[in-house]
PDB file of C-alpha atoms in Angstrom:
ATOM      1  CA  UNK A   1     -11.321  15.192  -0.511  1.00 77.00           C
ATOM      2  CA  UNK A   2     -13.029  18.867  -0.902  1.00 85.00           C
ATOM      3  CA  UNK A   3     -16.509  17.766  -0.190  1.00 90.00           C
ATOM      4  CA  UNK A   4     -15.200  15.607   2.581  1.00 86.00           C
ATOM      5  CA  UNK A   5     -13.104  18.564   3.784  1.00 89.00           C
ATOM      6  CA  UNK A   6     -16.061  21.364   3.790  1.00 92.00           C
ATOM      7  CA  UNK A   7     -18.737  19.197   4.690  1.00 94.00           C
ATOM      8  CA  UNK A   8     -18.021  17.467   7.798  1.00 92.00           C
ATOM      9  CA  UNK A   9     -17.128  20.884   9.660  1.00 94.00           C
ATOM     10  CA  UNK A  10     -20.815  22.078   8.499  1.00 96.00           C
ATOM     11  CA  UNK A  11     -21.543  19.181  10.524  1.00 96.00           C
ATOM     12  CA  UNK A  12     -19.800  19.514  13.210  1.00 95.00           C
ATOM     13  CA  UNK A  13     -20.978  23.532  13.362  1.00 97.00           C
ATOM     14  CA  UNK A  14     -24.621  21.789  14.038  1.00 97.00           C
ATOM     15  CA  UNK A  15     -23.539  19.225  16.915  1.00 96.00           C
ATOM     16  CA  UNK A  16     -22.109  22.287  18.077  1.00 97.00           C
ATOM     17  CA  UNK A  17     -24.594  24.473  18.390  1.00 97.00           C
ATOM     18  CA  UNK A  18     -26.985  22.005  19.047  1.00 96.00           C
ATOM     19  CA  UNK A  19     -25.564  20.177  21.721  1.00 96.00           C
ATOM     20  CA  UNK A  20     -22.492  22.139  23.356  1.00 95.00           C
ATOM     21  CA  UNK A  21     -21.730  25.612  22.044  1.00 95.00           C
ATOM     22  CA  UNK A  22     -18.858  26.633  24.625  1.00 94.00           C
ATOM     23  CA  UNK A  23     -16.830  23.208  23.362  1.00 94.00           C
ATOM     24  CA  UNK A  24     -14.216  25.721  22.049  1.00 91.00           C
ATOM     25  CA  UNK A  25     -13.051  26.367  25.825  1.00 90.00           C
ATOM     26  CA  UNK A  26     -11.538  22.636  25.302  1.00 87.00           C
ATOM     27  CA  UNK A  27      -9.167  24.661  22.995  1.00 88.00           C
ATOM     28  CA  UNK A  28      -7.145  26.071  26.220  1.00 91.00           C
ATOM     29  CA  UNK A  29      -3.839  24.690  26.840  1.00 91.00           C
ATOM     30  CA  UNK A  30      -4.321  24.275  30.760  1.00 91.00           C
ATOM     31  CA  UNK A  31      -6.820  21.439  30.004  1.00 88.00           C
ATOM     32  CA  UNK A  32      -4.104  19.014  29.269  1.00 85.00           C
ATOM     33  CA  UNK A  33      -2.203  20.082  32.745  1.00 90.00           C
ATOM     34  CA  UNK A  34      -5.785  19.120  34.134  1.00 90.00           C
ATOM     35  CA  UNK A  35      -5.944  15.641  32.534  1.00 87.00           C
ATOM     36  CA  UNK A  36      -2.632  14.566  33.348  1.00 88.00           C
ATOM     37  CA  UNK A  37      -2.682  15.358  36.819  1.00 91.00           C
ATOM     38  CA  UNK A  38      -6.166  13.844  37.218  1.00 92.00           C
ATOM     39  CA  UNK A  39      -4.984  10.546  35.796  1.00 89.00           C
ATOM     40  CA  UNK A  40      -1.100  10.158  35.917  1.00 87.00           C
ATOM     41  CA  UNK A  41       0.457   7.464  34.193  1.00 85.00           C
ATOM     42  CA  UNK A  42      -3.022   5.915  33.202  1.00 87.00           C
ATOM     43  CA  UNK A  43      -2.967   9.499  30.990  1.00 84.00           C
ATOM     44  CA  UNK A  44      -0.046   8.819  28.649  1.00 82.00           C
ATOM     45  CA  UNK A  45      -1.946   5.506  27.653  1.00 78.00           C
ATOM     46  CA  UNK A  46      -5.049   7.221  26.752  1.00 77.00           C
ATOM     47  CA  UNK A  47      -3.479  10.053  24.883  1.00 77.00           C
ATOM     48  CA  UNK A  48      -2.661   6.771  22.412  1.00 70.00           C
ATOM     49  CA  UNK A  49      -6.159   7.197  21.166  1.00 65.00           C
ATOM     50  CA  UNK A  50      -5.952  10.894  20.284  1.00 69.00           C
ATOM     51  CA  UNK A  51      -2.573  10.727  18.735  1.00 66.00           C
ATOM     52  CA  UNK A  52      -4.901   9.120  15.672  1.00 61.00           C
ATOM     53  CA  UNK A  53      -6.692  12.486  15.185  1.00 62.00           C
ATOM     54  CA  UNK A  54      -3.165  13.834  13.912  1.00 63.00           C
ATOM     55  CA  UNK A  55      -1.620  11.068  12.095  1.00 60.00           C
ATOM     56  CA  UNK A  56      -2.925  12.455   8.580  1.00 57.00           C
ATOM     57  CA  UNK A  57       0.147  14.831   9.209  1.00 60.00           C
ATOM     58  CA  UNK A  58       2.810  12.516   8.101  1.00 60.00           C
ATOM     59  CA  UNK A  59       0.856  11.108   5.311  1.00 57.00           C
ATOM     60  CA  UNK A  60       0.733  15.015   4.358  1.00 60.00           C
ATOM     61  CA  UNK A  61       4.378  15.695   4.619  1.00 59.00           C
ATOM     62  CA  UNK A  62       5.336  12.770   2.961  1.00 57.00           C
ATOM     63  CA  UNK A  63       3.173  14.868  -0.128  1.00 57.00           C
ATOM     64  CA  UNK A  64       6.394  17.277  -0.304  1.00 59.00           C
ATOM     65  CA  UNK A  65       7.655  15.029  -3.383  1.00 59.00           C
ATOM     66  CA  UNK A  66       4.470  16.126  -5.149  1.00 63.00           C
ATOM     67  CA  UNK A  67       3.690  19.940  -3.803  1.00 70.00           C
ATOM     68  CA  UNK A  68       5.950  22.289  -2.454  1.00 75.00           C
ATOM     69  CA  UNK A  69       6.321  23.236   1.131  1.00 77.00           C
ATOM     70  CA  UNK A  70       4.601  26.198   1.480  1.00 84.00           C
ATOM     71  CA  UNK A  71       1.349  24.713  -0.652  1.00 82.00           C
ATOM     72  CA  UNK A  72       1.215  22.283   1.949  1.00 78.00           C
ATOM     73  CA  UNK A  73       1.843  24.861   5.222  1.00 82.00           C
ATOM     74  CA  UNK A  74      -0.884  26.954   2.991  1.00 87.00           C
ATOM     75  CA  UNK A  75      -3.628  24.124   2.654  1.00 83.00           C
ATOM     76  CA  UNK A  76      -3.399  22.966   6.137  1.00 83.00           C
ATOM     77  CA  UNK A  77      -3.711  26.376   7.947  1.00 89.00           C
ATOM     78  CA  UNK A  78      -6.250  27.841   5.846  1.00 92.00           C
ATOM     79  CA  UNK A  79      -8.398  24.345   5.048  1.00 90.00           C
ATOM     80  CA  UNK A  80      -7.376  21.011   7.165  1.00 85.00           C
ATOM     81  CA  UNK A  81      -7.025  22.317  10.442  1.00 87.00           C
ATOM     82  CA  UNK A  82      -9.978  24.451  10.615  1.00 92.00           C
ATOM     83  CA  UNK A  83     -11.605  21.575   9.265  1.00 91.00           C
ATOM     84  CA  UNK A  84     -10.771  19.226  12.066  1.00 87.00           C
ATOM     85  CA  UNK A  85     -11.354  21.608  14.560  1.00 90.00           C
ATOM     86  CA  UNK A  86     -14.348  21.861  13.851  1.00 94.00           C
ATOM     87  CA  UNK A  87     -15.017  18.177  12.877  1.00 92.00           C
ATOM     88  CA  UNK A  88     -13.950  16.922  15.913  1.00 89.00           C
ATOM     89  CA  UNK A  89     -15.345  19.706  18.288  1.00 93.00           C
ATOM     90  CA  UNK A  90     -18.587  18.537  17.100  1.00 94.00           C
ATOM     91  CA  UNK A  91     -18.425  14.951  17.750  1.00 92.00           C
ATOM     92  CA  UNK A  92     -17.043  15.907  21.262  1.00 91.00           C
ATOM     93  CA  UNK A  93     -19.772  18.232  21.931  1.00 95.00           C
ATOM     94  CA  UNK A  94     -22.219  15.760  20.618  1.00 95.00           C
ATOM     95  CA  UNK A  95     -20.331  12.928  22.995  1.00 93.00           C
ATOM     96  CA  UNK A  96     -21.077  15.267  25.603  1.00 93.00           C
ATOM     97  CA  UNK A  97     -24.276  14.567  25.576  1.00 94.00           C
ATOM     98  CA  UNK A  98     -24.418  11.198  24.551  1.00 94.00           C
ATOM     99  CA  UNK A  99     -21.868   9.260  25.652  1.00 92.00           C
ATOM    100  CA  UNK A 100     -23.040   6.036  25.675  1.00 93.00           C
ATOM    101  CA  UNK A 101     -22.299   6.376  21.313  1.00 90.00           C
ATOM    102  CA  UNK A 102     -18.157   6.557  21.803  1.00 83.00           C
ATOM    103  CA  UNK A 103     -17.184   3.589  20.105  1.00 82.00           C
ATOM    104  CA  UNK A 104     -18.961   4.993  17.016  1.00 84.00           C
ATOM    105  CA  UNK A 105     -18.915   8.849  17.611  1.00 84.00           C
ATOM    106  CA  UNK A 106     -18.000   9.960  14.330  1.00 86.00           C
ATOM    107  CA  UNK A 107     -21.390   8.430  12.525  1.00 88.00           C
ATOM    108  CA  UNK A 108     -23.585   8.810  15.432  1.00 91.00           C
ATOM    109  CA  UNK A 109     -22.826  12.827  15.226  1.00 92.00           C
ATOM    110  CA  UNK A 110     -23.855  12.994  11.973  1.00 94.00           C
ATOM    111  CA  UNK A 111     -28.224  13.854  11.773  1.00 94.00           C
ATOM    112  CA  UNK A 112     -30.102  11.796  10.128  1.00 94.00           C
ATOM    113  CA  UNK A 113     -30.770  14.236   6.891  1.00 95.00           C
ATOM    114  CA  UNK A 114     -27.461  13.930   5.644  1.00 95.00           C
ATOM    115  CA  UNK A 115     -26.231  10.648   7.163  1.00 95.00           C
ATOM    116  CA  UNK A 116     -25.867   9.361   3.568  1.00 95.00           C
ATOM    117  CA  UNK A 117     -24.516  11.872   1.639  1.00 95.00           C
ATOM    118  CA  UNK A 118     -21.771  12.142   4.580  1.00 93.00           C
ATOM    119  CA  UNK A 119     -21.391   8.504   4.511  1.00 92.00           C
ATOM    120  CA  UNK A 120     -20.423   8.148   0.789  1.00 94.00           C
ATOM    121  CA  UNK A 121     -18.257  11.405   1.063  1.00 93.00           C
ATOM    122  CA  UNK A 122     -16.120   9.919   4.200  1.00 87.00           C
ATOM    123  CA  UNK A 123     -16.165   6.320   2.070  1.00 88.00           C
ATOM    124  CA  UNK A 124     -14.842   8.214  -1.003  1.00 90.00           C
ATOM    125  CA  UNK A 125     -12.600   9.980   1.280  1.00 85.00           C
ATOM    126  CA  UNK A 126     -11.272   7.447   2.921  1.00 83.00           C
ATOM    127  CA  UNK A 127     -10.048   5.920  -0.943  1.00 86.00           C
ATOM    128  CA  UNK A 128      -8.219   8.419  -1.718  1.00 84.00           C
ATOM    129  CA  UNK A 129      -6.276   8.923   1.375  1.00 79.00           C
ATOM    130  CA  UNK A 130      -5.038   5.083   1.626  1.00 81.00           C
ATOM    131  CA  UNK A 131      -4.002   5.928  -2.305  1.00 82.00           C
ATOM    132  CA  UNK A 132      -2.550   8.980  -1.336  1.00 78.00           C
ATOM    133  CA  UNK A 133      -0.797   7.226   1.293  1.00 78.00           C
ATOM    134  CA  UNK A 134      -0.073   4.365  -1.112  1.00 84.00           C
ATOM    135  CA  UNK A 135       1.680   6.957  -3.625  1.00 83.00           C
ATOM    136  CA  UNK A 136       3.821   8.388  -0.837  1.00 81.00           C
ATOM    137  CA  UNK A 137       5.366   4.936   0.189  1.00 85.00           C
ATOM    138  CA  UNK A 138       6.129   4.440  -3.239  1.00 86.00           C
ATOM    139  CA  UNK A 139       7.885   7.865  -3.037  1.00 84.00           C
ATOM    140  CA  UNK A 140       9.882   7.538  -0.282  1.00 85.00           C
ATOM    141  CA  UNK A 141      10.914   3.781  -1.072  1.00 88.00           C
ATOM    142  CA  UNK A 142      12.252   5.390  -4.357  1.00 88.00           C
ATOM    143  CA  UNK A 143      14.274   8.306  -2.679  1.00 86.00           C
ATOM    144  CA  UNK A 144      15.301   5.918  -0.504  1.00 89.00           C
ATOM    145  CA  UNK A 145      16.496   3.836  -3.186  1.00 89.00           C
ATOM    146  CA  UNK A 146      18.056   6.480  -4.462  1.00 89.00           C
ATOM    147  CA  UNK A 147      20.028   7.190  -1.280  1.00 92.00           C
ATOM    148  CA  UNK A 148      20.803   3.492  -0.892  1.00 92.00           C
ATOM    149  CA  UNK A 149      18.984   2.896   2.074  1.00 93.00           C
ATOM    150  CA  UNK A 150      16.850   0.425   0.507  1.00 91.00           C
ATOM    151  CA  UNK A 151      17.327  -2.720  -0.925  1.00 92.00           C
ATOM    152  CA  UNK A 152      16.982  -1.788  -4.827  1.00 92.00           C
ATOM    153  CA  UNK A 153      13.535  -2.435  -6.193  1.00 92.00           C
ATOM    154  CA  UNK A 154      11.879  -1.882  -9.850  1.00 91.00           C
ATOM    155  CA  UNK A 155      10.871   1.588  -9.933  1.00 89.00           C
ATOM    156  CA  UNK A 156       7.946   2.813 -12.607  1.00 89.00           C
ATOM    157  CA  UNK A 157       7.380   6.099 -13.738  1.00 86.00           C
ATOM    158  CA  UNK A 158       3.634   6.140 -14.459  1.00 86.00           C
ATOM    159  CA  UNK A 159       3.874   9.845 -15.818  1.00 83.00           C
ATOM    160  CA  UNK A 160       5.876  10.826 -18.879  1.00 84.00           C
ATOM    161  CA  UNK A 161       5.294  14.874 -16.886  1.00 83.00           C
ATOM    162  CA  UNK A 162       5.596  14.665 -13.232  1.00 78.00           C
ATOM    163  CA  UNK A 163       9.021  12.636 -12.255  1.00 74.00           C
ATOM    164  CA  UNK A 164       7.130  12.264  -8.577  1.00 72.00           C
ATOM    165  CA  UNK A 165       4.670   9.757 -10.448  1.00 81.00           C
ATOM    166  CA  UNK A 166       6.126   6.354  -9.848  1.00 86.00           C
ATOM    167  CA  UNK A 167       5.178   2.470  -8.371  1.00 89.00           C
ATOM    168  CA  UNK A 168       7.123  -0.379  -7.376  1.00 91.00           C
ATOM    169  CA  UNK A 169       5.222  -4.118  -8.084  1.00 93.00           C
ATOM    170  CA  UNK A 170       7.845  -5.296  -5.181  1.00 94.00           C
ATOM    171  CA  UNK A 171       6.594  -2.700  -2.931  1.00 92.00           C
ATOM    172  CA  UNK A 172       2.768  -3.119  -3.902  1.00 92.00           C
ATOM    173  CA  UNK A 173       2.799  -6.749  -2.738  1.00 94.00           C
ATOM    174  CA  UNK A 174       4.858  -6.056   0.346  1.00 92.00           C
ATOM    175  CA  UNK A 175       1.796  -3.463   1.389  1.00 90.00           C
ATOM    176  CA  UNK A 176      -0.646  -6.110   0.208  1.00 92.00           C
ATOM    177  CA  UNK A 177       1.163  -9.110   2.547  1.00 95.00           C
ATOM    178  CA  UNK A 178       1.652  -6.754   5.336  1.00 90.00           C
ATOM    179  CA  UNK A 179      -2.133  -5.316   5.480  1.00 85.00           C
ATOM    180  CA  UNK A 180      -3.848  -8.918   5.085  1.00 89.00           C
ATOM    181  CA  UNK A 181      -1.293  -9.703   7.941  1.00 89.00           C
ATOM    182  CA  UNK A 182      -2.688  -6.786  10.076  1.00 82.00           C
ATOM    183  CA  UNK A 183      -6.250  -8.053   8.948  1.00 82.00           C
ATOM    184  CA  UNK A 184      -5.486 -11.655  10.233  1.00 86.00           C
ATOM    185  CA  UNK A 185      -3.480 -10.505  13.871  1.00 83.00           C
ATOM    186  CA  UNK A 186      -5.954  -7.690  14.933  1.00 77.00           C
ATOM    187  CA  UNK A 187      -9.243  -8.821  13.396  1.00 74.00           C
ATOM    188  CA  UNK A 188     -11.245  -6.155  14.486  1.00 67.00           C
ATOM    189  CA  UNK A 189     -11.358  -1.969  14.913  1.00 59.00           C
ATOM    190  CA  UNK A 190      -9.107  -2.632  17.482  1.00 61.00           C
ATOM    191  CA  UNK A 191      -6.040  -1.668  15.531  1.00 61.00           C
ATOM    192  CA  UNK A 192      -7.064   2.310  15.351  1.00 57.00           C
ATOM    193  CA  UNK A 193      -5.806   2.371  18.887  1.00 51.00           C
ATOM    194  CA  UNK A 194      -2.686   0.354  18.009  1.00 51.00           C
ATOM    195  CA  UNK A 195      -2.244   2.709  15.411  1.00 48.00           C
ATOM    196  CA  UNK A 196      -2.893   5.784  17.690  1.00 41.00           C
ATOM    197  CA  UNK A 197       0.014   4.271  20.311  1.00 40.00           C
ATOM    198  CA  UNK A 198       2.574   3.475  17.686  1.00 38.00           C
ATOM    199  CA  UNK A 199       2.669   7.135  16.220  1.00 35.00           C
TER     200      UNK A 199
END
């Protein structure tokens, strides 16, 4: 998650600078008045899509049963969110330019030198926040549990040292059924704006 979280802002520092340096105006709070009254109702639909550049937020809360509070406030200040920032000011200021590659912005900003590298980071990336994610469920199904909200389930503690460290085979397969369910109804990409809407 390091590499992935210091390289793709290098990244997006080059489609910056390369293809749109004043991007960071799009930082200004009076942009959002401007899109909104440009396109109404039509703009609450389309804000959908960029409600899925924040929904690693919940996945990072739901963490709390493994760091404390202010580690968490700490990491996303100082790392995550100058990380995104930057991330995604450089595949908008490369979109800028070329924006017949929006269905596939966040590969086609990447240059050609380091398509690979970036590639197998985001991959590797990508693993360990569905585990991450993974872990949390477990977590909050066991609190939940706990609080008897939840139907009772078996609960494993994988770690003999860290009583946050647990699984549920109930769970696991209820995951499993429900995401080769989502595979099967959507099919395609077409679920990261689903996604976007529901959060």
């Amino acid at each position: 998650m390091a590499a992935w979280t210091f390289s793709t802002p290098v990244v997006g520092i080059y489609s910056i600078v390369r293809h749109y340096p004043s991007i960071f105006k799009a930082l200004s709070p009076h942009y959002i008045f401007l899109f909104f009254s440009r396109n109404g109702k039509e703009g609450w639909l389309l804000l959908g899509g960029t409600i899925l550049s924040i929904t690693g937020s919940e996945a990072m809360f739901a963490d709390i049963g493994h760091f404390n509070k202010s580690s968490i406030q700490m990491a996303f200040f100082f790392t995550i969110y100058p990380s995104l920032v930057l991330t995604y000011a450089g595949q908008t200021a490369y979109l800028i330019k070329n924006p017949d590659d929006f269905k596939d912005g966040f590969y086609k900003f990447i240059p050609n030198a380091v398509y690979w590298p970036i590639f197998i980071i985001s991959t590797l990336a990508a693993i360990v926040a569905s585990q991450s994610l993974i872990s949390a469920t477990f977590s909050v199904i066991k609190q939940s549990v706990v609080l008897d909200y939840f139907p009772r389930v078996k609960v494993v503690h994988t770690s003999p040292n860290n009583e946050g460290e647990v699984y549920s085979p109930e769970v696991n397969y209820i995951l499993m059924i429900l995401c080769v369910a989502v595979i099967f109804i959507f099919g395609d990409g077409n679920i990261a704006n689903a996604f976007g809407m529901v959060n």
